[in-house]
Short mmCIF file of C-alpha atoms and ligand atoms in Angstrom, two decimals:
data_model
loop_
_atom_site.label_atom_id
_atom_site.label_comp_id
_atom_site.label_asym_id
_atom_site.label_seq_id
_atom_site.Cartn_x
_atom_site.Cartn_y
_atom_site.Cartn_z
CA MET A 17 -84.85 -52.99 -91.06
CA ALA A 18 -85.82 -50.73 -88.17
CA GLN A 19 -88.92 -51.90 -86.35
CA ILE A 20 -92.01 -49.73 -86.81
CA LYS A 21 -93.23 -48.23 -83.52
CA THR A 22 -96.73 -46.81 -83.66
CA LEU A 23 -98.01 -43.92 -81.55
CA GLY A 24 -100.15 -46.34 -79.60
CA GLN A 25 -97.22 -48.62 -78.81
CA PHE A 26 -95.06 -45.64 -77.83
CA ILE A 27 -97.73 -44.22 -75.52
CA ILE A 28 -98.16 -47.55 -73.75
CA GLU A 29 -94.39 -48.07 -73.46
CA ASN A 30 -93.97 -44.63 -71.88
CA GLN A 31 -97.03 -44.82 -69.65
CA ALA A 32 -94.74 -45.59 -66.75
CA ASP A 33 -93.50 -41.98 -66.99
CA HIS A 34 -96.72 -41.03 -65.22
CA PRO A 35 -97.24 -43.30 -62.24
CA TYR A 36 -100.27 -41.27 -61.16
CA ALA A 37 -101.94 -41.87 -64.51
CA LYS A 38 -103.79 -45.14 -64.65
CA GLY A 39 -103.89 -45.09 -68.42
CA GLU A 40 -106.26 -42.13 -68.76
CA LEU A 41 -103.64 -39.84 -70.32
CA SER A 42 -102.61 -42.64 -72.67
CA ARG A 43 -106.20 -43.09 -73.78
CA LEU A 44 -106.67 -39.33 -74.14
CA LEU A 45 -103.62 -39.10 -76.44
CA ARG A 46 -105.00 -42.06 -78.38
CA ASP A 47 -108.33 -40.25 -78.84
CA ILE A 48 -106.53 -37.17 -80.17
CA GLY A 49 -104.52 -39.33 -82.57
CA ILE A 50 -107.71 -40.87 -83.94
CA ALA A 51 -109.34 -37.48 -84.54
CA ALA A 52 -106.13 -36.26 -86.21
CA LYS A 53 -106.33 -39.13 -88.73
CA ILE A 54 -109.95 -38.29 -89.53
CA VAL A 55 -109.18 -34.58 -89.98
CA ASN A 56 -106.11 -35.45 -92.05
CA ARG A 57 -108.30 -37.39 -94.47
CA GLU A 58 -110.49 -34.34 -95.10
CA VAL A 59 -107.61 -31.84 -95.19
CA ASN A 60 -105.86 -33.96 -97.81
CA LYS A 61 -108.86 -34.05 -100.11
CA ALA A 62 -110.29 -30.61 -99.32
CA GLY A 63 -109.72 -29.57 -102.92
CA LEU A 64 -111.77 -32.51 -104.19
CA VAL A 65 -114.85 -32.17 -102.06
CA ASP A 66 -116.87 -29.19 -101.06
CA MET A 67 -114.76 -28.52 -97.96
CA LEU A 68 -112.92 -25.54 -99.33
CA GLY A 69 -113.99 -22.02 -98.81
CA GLN A 70 -115.70 -20.26 -96.02
CA ALA A 71 -118.66 -21.58 -94.13
CA GLY A 72 -120.29 -18.18 -93.97
CA SER A 73 -119.97 -18.04 -90.17
CA THR A 74 -117.36 -16.35 -88.01
CA ASN A 75 -115.65 -17.64 -84.84
CA ILE A 76 -115.10 -15.91 -81.51
CA GLN A 77 -112.14 -14.14 -83.07
CA GLY A 78 -114.43 -12.62 -85.66
CA GLU A 79 -112.48 -14.57 -88.27
CA ASN A 80 -114.32 -16.12 -91.21
CA GLN A 81 -114.65 -19.80 -90.39
CA GLN A 82 -113.48 -22.17 -93.07
CA LYS A 83 -115.62 -25.29 -93.42
CA LEU A 84 -112.63 -27.45 -92.44
CA ASP A 85 -112.28 -25.39 -89.25
CA ILE A 86 -115.77 -26.40 -88.23
CA TYR A 87 -115.29 -29.99 -89.32
CA ALA A 88 -112.00 -30.33 -87.43
CA ASN A 89 -113.50 -28.78 -84.30
CA GLU A 90 -116.44 -31.19 -84.41
CA GLN A 91 -114.18 -34.21 -84.92
CA PHE A 92 -111.88 -33.43 -82.01
CA ILE A 93 -114.75 -32.64 -79.66
CA ALA A 94 -116.57 -35.83 -80.69
CA ALA A 95 -113.44 -37.97 -80.21
CA LEU A 96 -112.79 -36.46 -76.78
CA LYS A 97 -116.44 -36.86 -75.78
CA SER A 98 -116.59 -40.53 -76.77
CA GLY A 99 -113.16 -41.23 -75.27
CA GLY A 100 -114.44 -40.27 -71.83
CA GLU A 101 -111.10 -39.02 -70.46
CA CYS A 102 -111.81 -35.29 -70.85
CA CYS A 103 -114.42 -33.18 -69.03
CA ILE A 104 -113.99 -29.81 -70.77
CA VAL A 105 -112.81 -28.72 -74.21
CA ALA A 106 -111.65 -25.12 -74.71
CA SER A 107 -111.51 -24.42 -78.44
CA GLU A 108 -110.53 -21.44 -80.59
CA GLU A 109 -113.78 -22.08 -82.46
CA ASN A 110 -116.03 -21.84 -79.41
CA GLU A 111 -116.64 -18.64 -77.47
CA GLU A 112 -117.35 -20.57 -74.26
CA ILE A 113 -115.87 -23.79 -72.86
CA VAL A 114 -117.54 -26.97 -74.10
CA MET A 115 -118.69 -29.19 -71.24
CA LEU A 116 -118.51 -32.86 -72.27
CA ASP A 117 -121.59 -33.81 -70.34
CA THR A 118 -121.71 -37.57 -70.61
CA ASP A 119 -121.86 -39.50 -67.33
CA VAL A 120 -118.29 -40.69 -67.86
CA SER A 121 -116.79 -37.37 -68.98
CA LEU A 122 -118.42 -35.55 -66.07
CA HIS A 123 -115.87 -37.17 -63.73
CA ALA A 124 -112.94 -37.20 -66.15
CA LYS A 125 -109.69 -35.75 -64.82
CA TYR A 126 -108.40 -33.94 -67.93
CA ILE A 127 -109.07 -30.63 -69.66
CA VAL A 128 -108.14 -30.16 -73.35
CA ALA A 129 -107.51 -26.78 -74.96
CA ILE A 130 -107.34 -26.92 -78.74
CA ASP A 131 -106.88 -24.92 -81.90
CA PRO A 132 -108.46 -27.47 -84.21
CA LEU A 133 -107.12 -26.06 -87.45
CA ASP A 134 -104.56 -23.30 -87.09
CA GLY A 135 -103.61 -21.41 -90.22
CA SER A 136 -106.89 -22.35 -91.85
CA SER A 137 -106.79 -19.30 -94.12
CA ASN A 138 -104.06 -21.22 -95.95
CA ILE A 139 -106.30 -24.20 -96.78
CA ASP A 140 -107.53 -22.77 -100.10
CA VAL A 141 -103.96 -22.17 -101.24
CA ASN A 142 -102.71 -25.62 -100.24
CA VAL A 143 -100.27 -24.46 -97.58
CA SER A 144 -99.64 -26.58 -94.46
CA VAL A 145 -102.11 -26.16 -91.62
CA GLY A 146 -102.24 -27.81 -88.22
CA THR A 147 -103.92 -28.71 -84.96
CA ILE A 148 -102.54 -27.59 -81.59
CA PHE A 149 -103.60 -29.22 -78.30
CA SER A 150 -102.84 -28.69 -74.64
CA ILE A 151 -103.80 -30.99 -71.75
CA TYR A 152 -104.28 -30.05 -68.09
CA ARG A 153 -105.42 -32.03 -65.07
CA ARG A 154 -108.54 -30.44 -63.58
CA GLN A 155 -107.78 -28.68 -60.30
CA SER A 156 -111.30 -28.75 -58.89
CA THR A 157 -111.93 -31.88 -56.82
CA SER A 158 -115.71 -31.96 -56.70
CA GLY A 159 -118.73 -31.17 -58.80
CA ARG A 160 -118.39 -30.15 -62.40
CA ALA A 161 -115.16 -28.72 -63.73
CA THR A 162 -115.38 -25.01 -64.56
CA LEU A 163 -113.62 -22.30 -66.55
CA ASP A 164 -111.18 -21.93 -63.64
CA ASP A 165 -109.96 -25.46 -64.43
CA VAL A 166 -109.06 -24.20 -67.92
CA LEU A 167 -107.42 -20.90 -66.97
CA GLN A 168 -104.26 -22.52 -65.61
CA LYS A 169 -100.70 -21.31 -66.22
CA GLY A 170 -98.82 -23.09 -68.99
CA VAL A 171 -96.43 -24.64 -66.46
CA ASN A 172 -99.33 -26.82 -65.32
CA GLN A 173 -99.71 -28.60 -68.65
CA VAL A 174 -99.37 -32.40 -68.42
CA ALA A 175 -99.06 -32.76 -72.19
CA ALA A 176 -99.09 -30.70 -75.38
CA GLY A 177 -98.74 -31.42 -79.05
CA TYR A 178 -99.43 -30.44 -82.61
CA VAL A 179 -100.41 -32.14 -85.83
CA ILE A 180 -99.02 -30.65 -89.03
CA TYR A 181 -100.96 -31.51 -92.20
CA GLY A 182 -98.13 -30.89 -94.64
CA THR A 183 -96.23 -32.79 -97.31
CA SER A 184 -96.60 -35.53 -94.74
CA THR A 185 -98.81 -35.53 -91.69
CA MET A 186 -96.97 -35.55 -88.38
CA LEU A 187 -98.05 -35.62 -84.76
CA VAL A 188 -95.47 -34.13 -82.37
CA TYR A 189 -96.08 -34.17 -78.61
CA THR A 190 -94.56 -34.02 -75.15
CA THR A 191 -95.68 -35.19 -71.72
CA GLY A 192 -92.82 -33.36 -70.06
CA LYS A 193 -90.23 -36.05 -70.82
CA GLY A 194 -88.90 -34.69 -74.13
CA VAL A 195 -90.55 -34.36 -77.53
CA ASN A 196 -91.27 -37.14 -80.03
CA GLY A 197 -92.54 -36.93 -83.60
CA PHE A 198 -94.70 -39.45 -85.43
CA THR A 199 -95.36 -39.52 -89.17
CA LEU A 200 -98.65 -40.87 -90.49
CA ASP A 201 -98.17 -43.92 -92.72
CA PRO A 202 -101.34 -43.88 -94.83
CA SER A 203 -100.73 -47.44 -95.98
CA ILE A 204 -101.38 -48.71 -92.44
CA GLY A 205 -103.29 -45.70 -91.06
CA GLU A 206 -100.91 -45.34 -88.13
CA PHE A 207 -98.68 -42.57 -86.78
CA CYS A 208 -95.20 -44.14 -86.63
CA LEU A 209 -92.26 -42.88 -84.57
CA SER A 210 -90.06 -40.99 -87.05
CA HIS A 211 -88.44 -38.23 -84.97
CA PRO A 212 -87.49 -39.60 -81.52
CA ASN A 213 -86.29 -37.11 -78.88
CA MET A 214 -86.59 -33.95 -80.99
CA GLN A 215 -84.19 -31.16 -80.02
CA ILE A 216 -84.35 -27.67 -81.51
CA PRO A 217 -80.86 -26.38 -82.45
CA LYS A 218 -79.59 -23.85 -79.89
CA THR A 219 -79.19 -21.28 -82.66
CA GLY A 220 -80.09 -20.92 -86.31
CA ILE A 221 -80.13 -18.68 -89.36
CA ILE A 222 -83.90 -18.36 -89.99
CA TYR A 223 -86.15 -15.65 -88.64
CA SER A 224 -89.94 -15.75 -89.06
CA ILE A 225 -92.01 -12.59 -88.71
CA ASN A 226 -94.59 -10.80 -90.87
CA GLU A 227 -92.45 -7.85 -91.92
CA GLY A 228 -95.49 -6.29 -93.55
CA TYR A 229 -96.28 -4.86 -90.13
CA TYR A 230 -92.76 -3.44 -89.70
CA VAL A 231 -93.82 0.17 -89.23
CA HIS A 232 -96.02 -0.83 -86.30
CA PHE A 233 -93.47 -3.06 -84.54
CA PRO A 234 -91.97 -2.04 -81.18
CA GLN A 235 -88.51 -0.51 -81.58
CA GLY A 236 -86.84 -3.58 -80.05
CA VAL A 237 -88.34 -5.79 -82.76
CA LYS A 238 -87.31 -3.36 -85.50
CA SER A 239 -83.74 -3.35 -84.14
CA TYR A 240 -83.66 -7.16 -83.97
CA ILE A 241 -84.87 -7.46 -87.59
CA LYS A 242 -82.09 -5.09 -88.69
CA TYR A 243 -79.61 -7.22 -86.69
CA CYS A 244 -80.81 -10.31 -88.60
CA GLN A 245 -80.22 -8.50 -91.90
CA VAL A 246 -76.71 -7.13 -91.23
CA GLU A 247 -73.80 -8.90 -92.97
CA ASP A 248 -71.58 -10.67 -90.41
CA ASP A 249 -69.88 -13.90 -91.42
CA SER A 250 -68.91 -14.77 -87.83
CA THR A 251 -72.58 -15.12 -86.88
CA HIS A 252 -73.77 -16.37 -90.31
CA ARG A 253 -75.77 -13.20 -90.95
CA PRO A 254 -77.76 -12.05 -92.84
CA TYR A 255 -80.24 -14.70 -91.74
CA SER A 256 -82.92 -16.08 -94.05
CA SER A 257 -86.46 -14.76 -93.71
CA ARG A 258 -89.08 -17.50 -93.86
CA TYR A 259 -92.74 -16.79 -93.03
CA VAL A 260 -95.47 -19.26 -94.01
CA GLY A 261 -98.39 -17.54 -92.27
CA SER A 262 -99.15 -20.81 -90.51
CA MET A 263 -97.58 -20.87 -87.05
CA ILE A 264 -97.20 -24.64 -86.87
CA ALA A 265 -95.43 -24.77 -90.25
CA ASP A 266 -93.00 -22.04 -89.17
CA LEU A 267 -92.40 -23.57 -85.75
CA HIS A 268 -92.02 -27.12 -87.06
CA ARG A 269 -89.41 -25.98 -89.61
CA ASN A 270 -87.57 -24.07 -86.89
CA MET A 271 -87.77 -27.12 -84.60
CA ILE A 272 -85.91 -29.13 -87.24
CA LYS A 273 -83.52 -26.47 -88.63
CA GLY A 274 -83.31 -23.90 -85.83
CA GLY A 275 -84.76 -20.42 -85.99
CA ILE A 276 -86.93 -17.86 -84.27
CA PHE A 277 -90.63 -17.08 -84.77
CA ILE A 278 -91.91 -13.72 -83.55
CA TYR A 279 -95.46 -12.42 -83.45
CA PRO A 280 -95.10 -9.15 -81.54
CA VAL A 281 -97.69 -6.53 -80.77
CA THR A 282 -98.84 -4.62 -83.86
CA ALA A 283 -101.28 -1.77 -84.42
CA ALA A 284 -103.96 -4.30 -85.33
CA ALA A 285 -103.03 -6.61 -82.44
CA PRO A 286 -102.00 -4.48 -79.45
CA ASP A 287 -101.80 -7.61 -77.26
CA GLY A 288 -100.32 -9.75 -80.03
CA LYS A 289 -102.44 -11.96 -82.30
CA LEU A 290 -101.71 -15.46 -81.08
CA ARG A 291 -103.75 -16.95 -78.25
CA LEU A 292 -102.16 -17.95 -74.99
CA VAL A 293 -104.32 -20.92 -73.93
CA TYR A 294 -104.45 -23.04 -77.09
CA GLU A 295 -101.57 -21.76 -79.24
CA CYS A 296 -98.74 -20.16 -77.28
CA ASN A 297 -98.77 -22.28 -74.11
CA PRO A 298 -98.78 -25.65 -75.88
CA MET A 299 -96.19 -24.62 -78.47
CA SER A 300 -94.02 -23.10 -75.72
CA PHE A 301 -94.19 -26.32 -73.65
CA ILE A 302 -93.09 -28.32 -76.70
CA ILE A 303 -90.28 -25.93 -77.69
CA GLU A 304 -88.94 -25.76 -74.10
CA GLN A 305 -89.02 -29.55 -73.85
CA ALA A 306 -86.97 -29.62 -77.08
CA GLY A 307 -84.38 -27.28 -75.53
CA GLY A 308 -85.69 -24.01 -76.94
CA ARG A 309 -87.07 -20.84 -75.36
CA ALA A 310 -90.43 -19.04 -75.46
CA THR A 311 -91.22 -15.64 -73.96
CA ASN A 312 -93.38 -12.60 -74.62
CA GLY A 313 -90.18 -10.65 -75.20
CA LYS A 314 -89.58 -10.37 -71.48
CA LYS A 315 -91.37 -13.10 -69.50
CA ARG A 316 -91.56 -16.88 -69.97
CA ILE A 317 -94.82 -17.72 -71.78
CA LEU A 318 -95.52 -20.68 -69.47
CA GLU A 319 -95.46 -18.36 -66.45
CA LEU A 320 -97.95 -15.82 -67.79
CA ASP A 321 -101.16 -15.38 -65.82
CA VAL A 322 -104.12 -16.76 -67.74
CA ARG A 323 -107.06 -14.43 -67.26
CA SER A 324 -109.40 -15.34 -70.11
CA LEU A 325 -110.04 -18.14 -72.58
CA HIS A 326 -109.10 -16.26 -75.76
CA GLN A 327 -106.39 -14.07 -74.26
CA ARG A 328 -103.64 -13.05 -76.67
CA THR A 329 -99.92 -12.55 -76.10
CA PRO A 330 -96.88 -11.48 -78.07
CA ILE A 331 -94.54 -14.44 -78.58
CA PHE A 332 -90.82 -14.88 -79.27
CA ILE A 333 -90.20 -18.61 -79.65
CA GLY A 334 -87.55 -20.95 -81.03
CA SER A 335 -83.80 -21.50 -80.73
CA GLU A 336 -82.66 -20.45 -77.29
CA GLN A 337 -79.77 -18.19 -78.38
CA MET A 338 -81.89 -16.40 -80.99
CA VAL A 339 -84.74 -15.69 -78.56
CA LEU A 340 -82.25 -14.44 -75.95
CA LYS A 341 -80.71 -12.09 -78.55
CA ALA A 342 -84.13 -10.73 -79.51
CA GLU A 343 -84.90 -10.18 -75.81
CA GLU A 344 -81.68 -8.15 -75.52
CA PHE A 345 -82.93 -5.79 -78.24
CA MET A 346 -86.32 -5.54 -76.49
CA ALA A 347 -84.63 -4.70 -73.16
CA ASP A 348 -82.28 -2.14 -74.76
CA ALA A 349 -85.23 -0.42 -76.44
CA ASP A 350 -87.13 -0.28 -73.13
CA GLU A 351 -84.12 1.32 -71.43
CA GLN A 352 -83.93 3.99 -74.13
CA GLU A 353 -87.63 4.85 -73.86
P1 LIG B 1 -100.57 -12.82 -90.00
C1 LIG B 1 -102.96 -18.13 -88.65
O1 LIG B 1 -104.14 -17.36 -88.82
C2 LIG B 1 -102.24 -17.60 -87.42
O2 LIG B 1 -103.06 -17.73 -86.31
C3 LIG B 1 -100.92 -18.33 -87.24
O3 LIG B 1 -100.97 -19.66 -87.61
C4 LIG B 1 -99.97 -17.53 -88.10
O4 LIG B 1 -98.63 -17.61 -87.69
C5 LIG B 1 -100.51 -16.11 -87.95
O5 LIG B 1 -101.91 -16.24 -87.63
C6 LIG B 1 -100.36 -15.31 -89.22
O6 LIG B 1 -100.84 -14.01 -88.94
O7 LIG B 1 -101.08 -11.58 -89.29
O8 LIG B 1 -99.07 -12.76 -90.22
O9 LIG B 1 -101.32 -13.18 -91.24
#
């Protein structure tokens, strides 16, 4: 009988990976795990209590906020505030950065960027949703941390992870030493190591993109979609099209089975829809650590300049060979322009 290893035990065992960290990062990851369990409880019973439906407000993105969005945001901010290891939270649900202004947090060394409940429009239809988080060390050395401490390139992340509230609830994270997945065991209320050293297959037969926007896609994306659909036994095409409408669900499936997820520029989203700071950078860090690739069609996501909190970017992410092939079509189309 394999021994159960909880998230807490795993974090402590691997603390030595970060000699400079005197336990703060471990405690920060613990705080996130606690909030994830609280949010999971509400997500799982959303249909039973009055947590479904829209809260009547809108977030910075102008998107109708679901009540669970607000609840999740409050839970993660509260957990980070009481944990004392984080000085600023940058959240999809808040237009400005949230200063955690307790005496302890004021001098904390970490910044957390978070999408507290990504894919929330799927809550009412019982489709998997998730939380995405990204952790940076503050760069400023005196006074209060500022927005500049948040607007760091993705290569500076010290940790990143996601929680997927699906048929089971999993927490998947990296601190730059590979990716590990933990499944929540409700009977003991602990995340238990279930997917050690996750590696995304180098190629796959699944492509994820909202083909409803096809007419507005750049030519390179149109050409790549047609490539995916052409019959060719030697490369196992046509591929399967799978699109959940919840990024974490699509990326987690591709992490396990292989595949590519693309959210390119569209007429409605000329810079892409997905946000760089708290969606694309953390997911790109995780996918790269699992042996995959993540670019904007040309440039590595983690190298993109971060100019604003809610900045958007196109994203091509997943199995390395599939992303490289899509980039070829993007480059060919640029040459023909
Ligand atoms: P569309 C959810 O709102 C989200 O941010 C991602 O989770 C998801 O992949 C994408 O937007 C879906 O967007 O335009 O295809 O509905």
